[in-house]
Amino acid sequence: QVQLVESGGGLVQPGGSLRLSCAASGRTFSSYAMGWFRQAPGKERDFVAGISWSGTSTNYADSVKGRFTISRDNAKNTVYLQMNSLKPEDTAVYYCAARFGVLSTAKFEFNSWGQGTQVTVSS
């Protein structure tokens, strides 16, 4: 398994941008597909974006397509989530997750999770 630490959350106005980072420990980071999930108060933890181990394949939830971009730097053991045109409904705790193997959107298939970072979109 890998250990994951998210950063970059905060308070932003509607229409603004944030970039989340997720730093991973371990020498086999490049073998893991990575995902970002989010959980709003009283709601389920939902898939936001995912990226394959090589970075050549990505997928997104419909609600964030065209606004969010996931990327990774295997040399730095880090995955990013660039979030643009933020909306109040994007407010949630955002979690980074790792899965050994191929890309997935199913949270039960990810076996390493970070502690989460709060993103609040409000004027």
PDB file of C-alpha atoms in Angstrom:
ATOM      1  CA  GLN A   1       0.000   0.000   0.000  1.00  0.00           C
ATOM      2  CA  VAL A   2       0.907   3.638  -0.293  1.00  0.00           C
ATOM      3  CA  GLN A   3       0.363   6.432   2.201  1.00  0.00           C
ATOM      4  CA  LEU A   4      -1.400   9.495   0.841  1.00  0.00           C
ATOM      5  CA  VAL A   5      -1.489  13.097   2.070  1.00  0.00           C
ATOM      6  CA  GLU A   6      -3.734  15.702   0.430  1.00  0.00           C
ATOM      7  CA  SER A   7      -3.216  19.458   0.454  1.00  0.00           C
ATOM      8  CA  GLY A   8      -4.480  22.558  -1.288  1.00  0.00           C
ATOM      9  CA  GLY A   9      -8.028  22.821  -0.035  1.00  0.00           C
ATOM     10  CA  GLY A  10      -9.564  26.035   1.219  1.00  0.00           C
ATOM     11  CA  LEU A  11     -12.256  28.635   0.813  1.00  0.00           C
ATOM     12  CA  VAL A  12     -12.853  30.024  -2.677  1.00  0.00           C
ATOM     13  CA  GLN A  13     -15.530  32.163  -4.271  1.00  0.00           C
ATOM     14  CA  PRO A  14     -17.850  30.762  -6.950  1.00  0.00           C
ATOM     15  CA  GLY A  15     -16.099  30.820 -10.306  1.00  0.00           C
ATOM     16  CA  GLY A  16     -12.691  30.555  -8.685  1.00  0.00           C
ATOM     17  CA  SER A  17     -10.008  27.882  -8.924  1.00  0.00           C
ATOM     18  CA  LEU A  18      -8.052  25.596  -6.619  1.00  0.00           C
ATOM     19  CA  ARG A  19      -5.424  22.942  -7.190  1.00  0.00           C
ATOM     20  CA  LEU A  20      -5.354  19.951  -4.892  1.00  0.00           C
ATOM     21  CA  SER A  21      -2.240  17.856  -4.474  1.00  0.00           C
ATOM     22  CA  CYS A  22      -1.825  14.344  -3.162  1.00  0.00           C
ATOM     23  CA  ALA A  23       1.646  13.213  -2.151  1.00  0.00           C
ATOM     24  CA  ALA A  24       2.255   9.478  -2.008  1.00  0.00           C
ATOM     25  CA  SER A  25       4.920   7.537  -0.192  1.00  0.00           C
ATOM     26  CA  GLY A  26       6.380   4.311  -1.517  1.00  0.00           C
ATOM     27  CA  ARG A  27       8.536   3.280  -4.413  1.00  0.00           C
ATOM     28  CA  THR A  28       5.743   1.736  -6.482  1.00  0.00           C
ATOM     29  CA  PHE A  29       3.551   4.816  -6.943  1.00  0.00           C
ATOM     30  CA  SER A  30       3.753   4.477 -10.702  1.00  0.00           C
ATOM     31  CA  SER A  31       2.025   1.078 -10.446  1.00  0.00           C
ATOM     32  CA  TYR A  32      -1.121   2.603  -8.940  1.00  0.00           C
ATOM     33  CA  ALA A  33      -4.155   4.082 -10.596  1.00  0.00           C
ATOM     34  CA  MET A  34      -5.229   7.156  -8.655  1.00  0.00           C
ATOM     35  CA  GLY A  35      -8.559   8.728  -7.965  1.00  0.00           C
ATOM     36  CA  TRP A  36     -10.156  11.743  -6.375  1.00  0.00           C
ATOM     37  CA  PHE A  37     -13.422  11.366  -4.488  1.00  0.00           C
ATOM     38  CA  ARG A  38     -15.485  13.849  -2.523  1.00  0.00           C
ATOM     39  CA  GLN A  39     -17.980  13.705   0.282  1.00  0.00           C
ATOM     40  CA  ALA A  40     -20.406  16.454   1.201  1.00  0.00           C
ATOM     41  CA  PRO A  41     -22.098  16.494   4.634  1.00  0.00           C
ATOM     42  CA  GLY A  42     -24.778  13.834   4.869  1.00  0.00           C
ATOM     43  CA  LYS A  43     -23.946  12.385   1.458  1.00  0.00           C
ATOM     44  CA  GLU A  44     -22.091   9.409   0.051  1.00  0.00           C
ATOM     45  CA  ARG A  45     -18.456   9.589  -0.986  1.00  0.00           C
ATOM     46  CA  ASP A  46     -18.555   9.999  -4.761  1.00  0.00           C
ATOM     47  CA  PHE A  47     -16.053   9.547  -7.556  1.00  0.00           C
ATOM     48  CA  VAL A  48     -14.735  12.784  -9.060  1.00  0.00           C
ATOM     49  CA  ALA A  49     -11.807  11.896 -11.318  1.00  0.00           C
ATOM     50  CA  GLY A  50      -9.359   9.094 -11.997  1.00  0.00           C
ATOM     51  CA  ILE A  51      -6.075   8.583 -13.794  1.00  0.00           C
ATOM     52  CA  SER A  52      -4.244   5.459 -14.921  1.00  0.00           C
ATOM     53  CA  TRP A  53      -0.804   4.516 -13.629  1.00  0.00           C
ATOM     54  CA  SER A  54       0.826   5.930 -16.770  1.00  0.00           C
ATOM     55  CA  GLY A  55      -1.286   9.073 -16.882  1.00  0.00           C
ATOM     56  CA  THR A  56      -2.488   8.307 -20.403  1.00  0.00           C
ATOM     57  CA  SER A  57      -6.087   7.547 -19.403  1.00  0.00           C
ATOM     58  CA  THR A  58      -8.397   9.696 -17.341  1.00  0.00           C
ATOM     59  CA  ASN A  59     -12.084   9.783 -16.522  1.00  0.00           C
ATOM     60  CA  TYR A  60     -14.396  12.214 -14.782  1.00  0.00           C
ATOM     61  CA  ALA A  61     -17.764  12.433 -13.159  1.00  0.00           C
ATOM     62  CA  ASP A  62     -20.262  14.200 -15.415  1.00  0.00           C
ATOM     63  CA  SER A  63     -20.668  16.965 -12.858  1.00  0.00           C
ATOM     64  CA  VAL A  64     -17.023  18.062 -13.202  1.00  0.00           C
ATOM     65  CA  LYS A  65     -16.246  17.362 -16.857  1.00  0.00           C
ATOM     66  CA  GLY A  66     -14.769  20.394 -18.563  1.00  0.00           C
ATOM     67  CA  ARG A  67     -14.016  22.086 -15.229  1.00  0.00           C
ATOM     68  CA  PHE A  68     -11.659  19.704 -13.388  1.00  0.00           C
ATOM     69  CA  THR A  69      -8.431  18.146 -14.639  1.00  0.00           C
ATOM     70  CA  ILE A  70      -6.561  15.287 -13.017  1.00  0.00           C
ATOM     71  CA  SER A  71      -2.854  14.787 -13.658  1.00  0.00           C
ATOM     72  CA  ARG A  72       0.101  13.028 -12.097  1.00  0.00           C
ATOM     73  CA  ASP A  73       3.859  13.332 -11.855  1.00  0.00           C
ATOM     74  CA  ASN A  74       5.321   9.899 -11.159  1.00  0.00           C
ATOM     75  CA  ALA A  75       8.779  11.367 -10.609  1.00  0.00           C
ATOM     76  CA  LYS A  76       7.359  13.368  -7.696  1.00  0.00           C
ATOM     77  CA  ASN A  77       4.923  10.688  -6.478  1.00  0.00           C
ATOM     78  CA  THR A  78       2.150  13.245  -6.704  1.00  0.00           C
ATOM     79  CA  VAL A  79      -1.303  13.457  -8.255  1.00  0.00           C
ATOM     80  CA  TYR A  80      -3.137  16.736  -8.802  1.00  0.00           C
ATOM     81  CA  LEU A  81      -6.689  17.923  -9.256  1.00  0.00           C
ATOM     82  CA  GLN A  82      -7.031  21.290 -10.947  1.00  0.00           C
ATOM     83  CA  MET A  83     -10.484  22.665 -10.235  1.00  0.00           C
ATOM     84  CA  ASN A  84     -11.779  25.611 -12.245  1.00  0.00           C
ATOM     85  CA  SER A  85     -15.142  27.381 -12.427  1.00  0.00           C
ATOM     86  CA  LEU A  86     -15.968  26.156  -8.954  1.00  0.00           C
ATOM     87  CA  LYS A  87     -19.581  26.065  -7.825  1.00  0.00           C
ATOM     88  CA  PRO A  88     -21.118  25.972  -4.344  1.00  0.00           C
ATOM     89  CA  GLU A  89     -22.164  22.372  -5.013  1.00  0.00           C
ATOM     90  CA  ASP A  90     -18.481  21.431  -5.274  1.00  0.00           C
ATOM     91  CA  THR A  91     -18.168  22.043  -1.539  1.00  0.00           C
ATOM     92  CA  ALA A  92     -17.002  18.814   0.100  1.00  0.00           C
ATOM     93  CA  VAL A  93     -14.101  17.015   1.683  1.00  0.00           C
ATOM     94  CA  TYR A  94     -11.903  15.774  -1.154  1.00  0.00           C
ATOM     95  CA  TYR A  95     -10.065  12.489  -0.800  1.00  0.00           C
ATOM     96  CA  CYS A  96      -7.208  11.048  -2.779  1.00  0.00           C
ATOM     97  CA  ALA A  97      -7.170   7.275  -3.255  1.00  0.00           C
ATOM     98  CA  ALA A  98      -4.882   4.659  -4.781  1.00  0.00           C
ATOM     99  CA  ARG A  99      -5.620   1.356  -6.448  1.00  0.00           C
ATOM    100  CA  PHE A 100      -2.977  -1.130  -7.517  1.00  0.00           C
ATOM    101  CA  GLY A 101      -3.721  -1.882 -11.130  1.00  0.00           C
ATOM    102  CA  VAL A 102      -6.097  -0.423 -13.676  1.00  0.00           C
ATOM    103  CA  LEU A 103      -8.227   2.684 -13.500  1.00  0.00           C
ATOM    104  CA  SER A 104     -11.554   2.385 -11.714  1.00  0.00           C
ATOM    105  CA  THR A 105     -14.416   4.617 -10.601  1.00  0.00           C
ATOM    106  CA  ALA A 106     -15.604   2.333  -7.793  1.00  0.00           C
ATOM    107  CA  LYS A 107     -14.549   3.471  -4.333  1.00  0.00           C
ATOM    108  CA  PHE A 108     -14.590  -0.082  -2.929  1.00  0.00           C
ATOM    109  CA  GLU A 109     -11.773  -0.968  -5.348  1.00  0.00           C
ATOM    110  CA  PHE A 110      -9.405   1.606  -3.844  1.00  0.00           C
ATOM    111  CA  ASN A 111      -7.484   0.353  -0.840  1.00  0.00           C
ATOM    112  CA  SER A 112      -5.394   3.378   0.176  1.00  0.00           C
ATOM    113  CA  TRP A 113      -6.950   6.690   1.200  1.00  0.00           C
ATOM    114  CA  GLY A 114      -5.736  10.058   2.360  1.00  0.00           C
ATOM    115  CA  GLN A 115      -7.206  11.973   5.288  1.00  0.00           C
ATOM    116  CA  GLY A 116      -9.068  14.430   3.065  1.00  0.00           C
ATOM    117  CA  THR A 117      -8.911  18.163   2.460  1.00  0.00           C
ATOM    118  CA  GLN A 118     -11.851  20.556   2.799  1.00  0.00           C
ATOM    119  CA  VAL A 119     -12.962  22.596  -0.202  1.00  0.00           C
ATOM    120  CA  THR A 120     -15.562  25.274   0.434  1.00  0.00           C
ATOM    121  CA  VAL A 121     -17.040  27.319  -2.400  1.00  0.00           C
ATOM    122  CA  SER A 122     -18.926  30.312  -1.067  1.00  0.00           C
ATOM    123  CA  SER A 123     -19.248  34.035  -1.508  1.00  0.00           C
TER     124      SER A 123
END
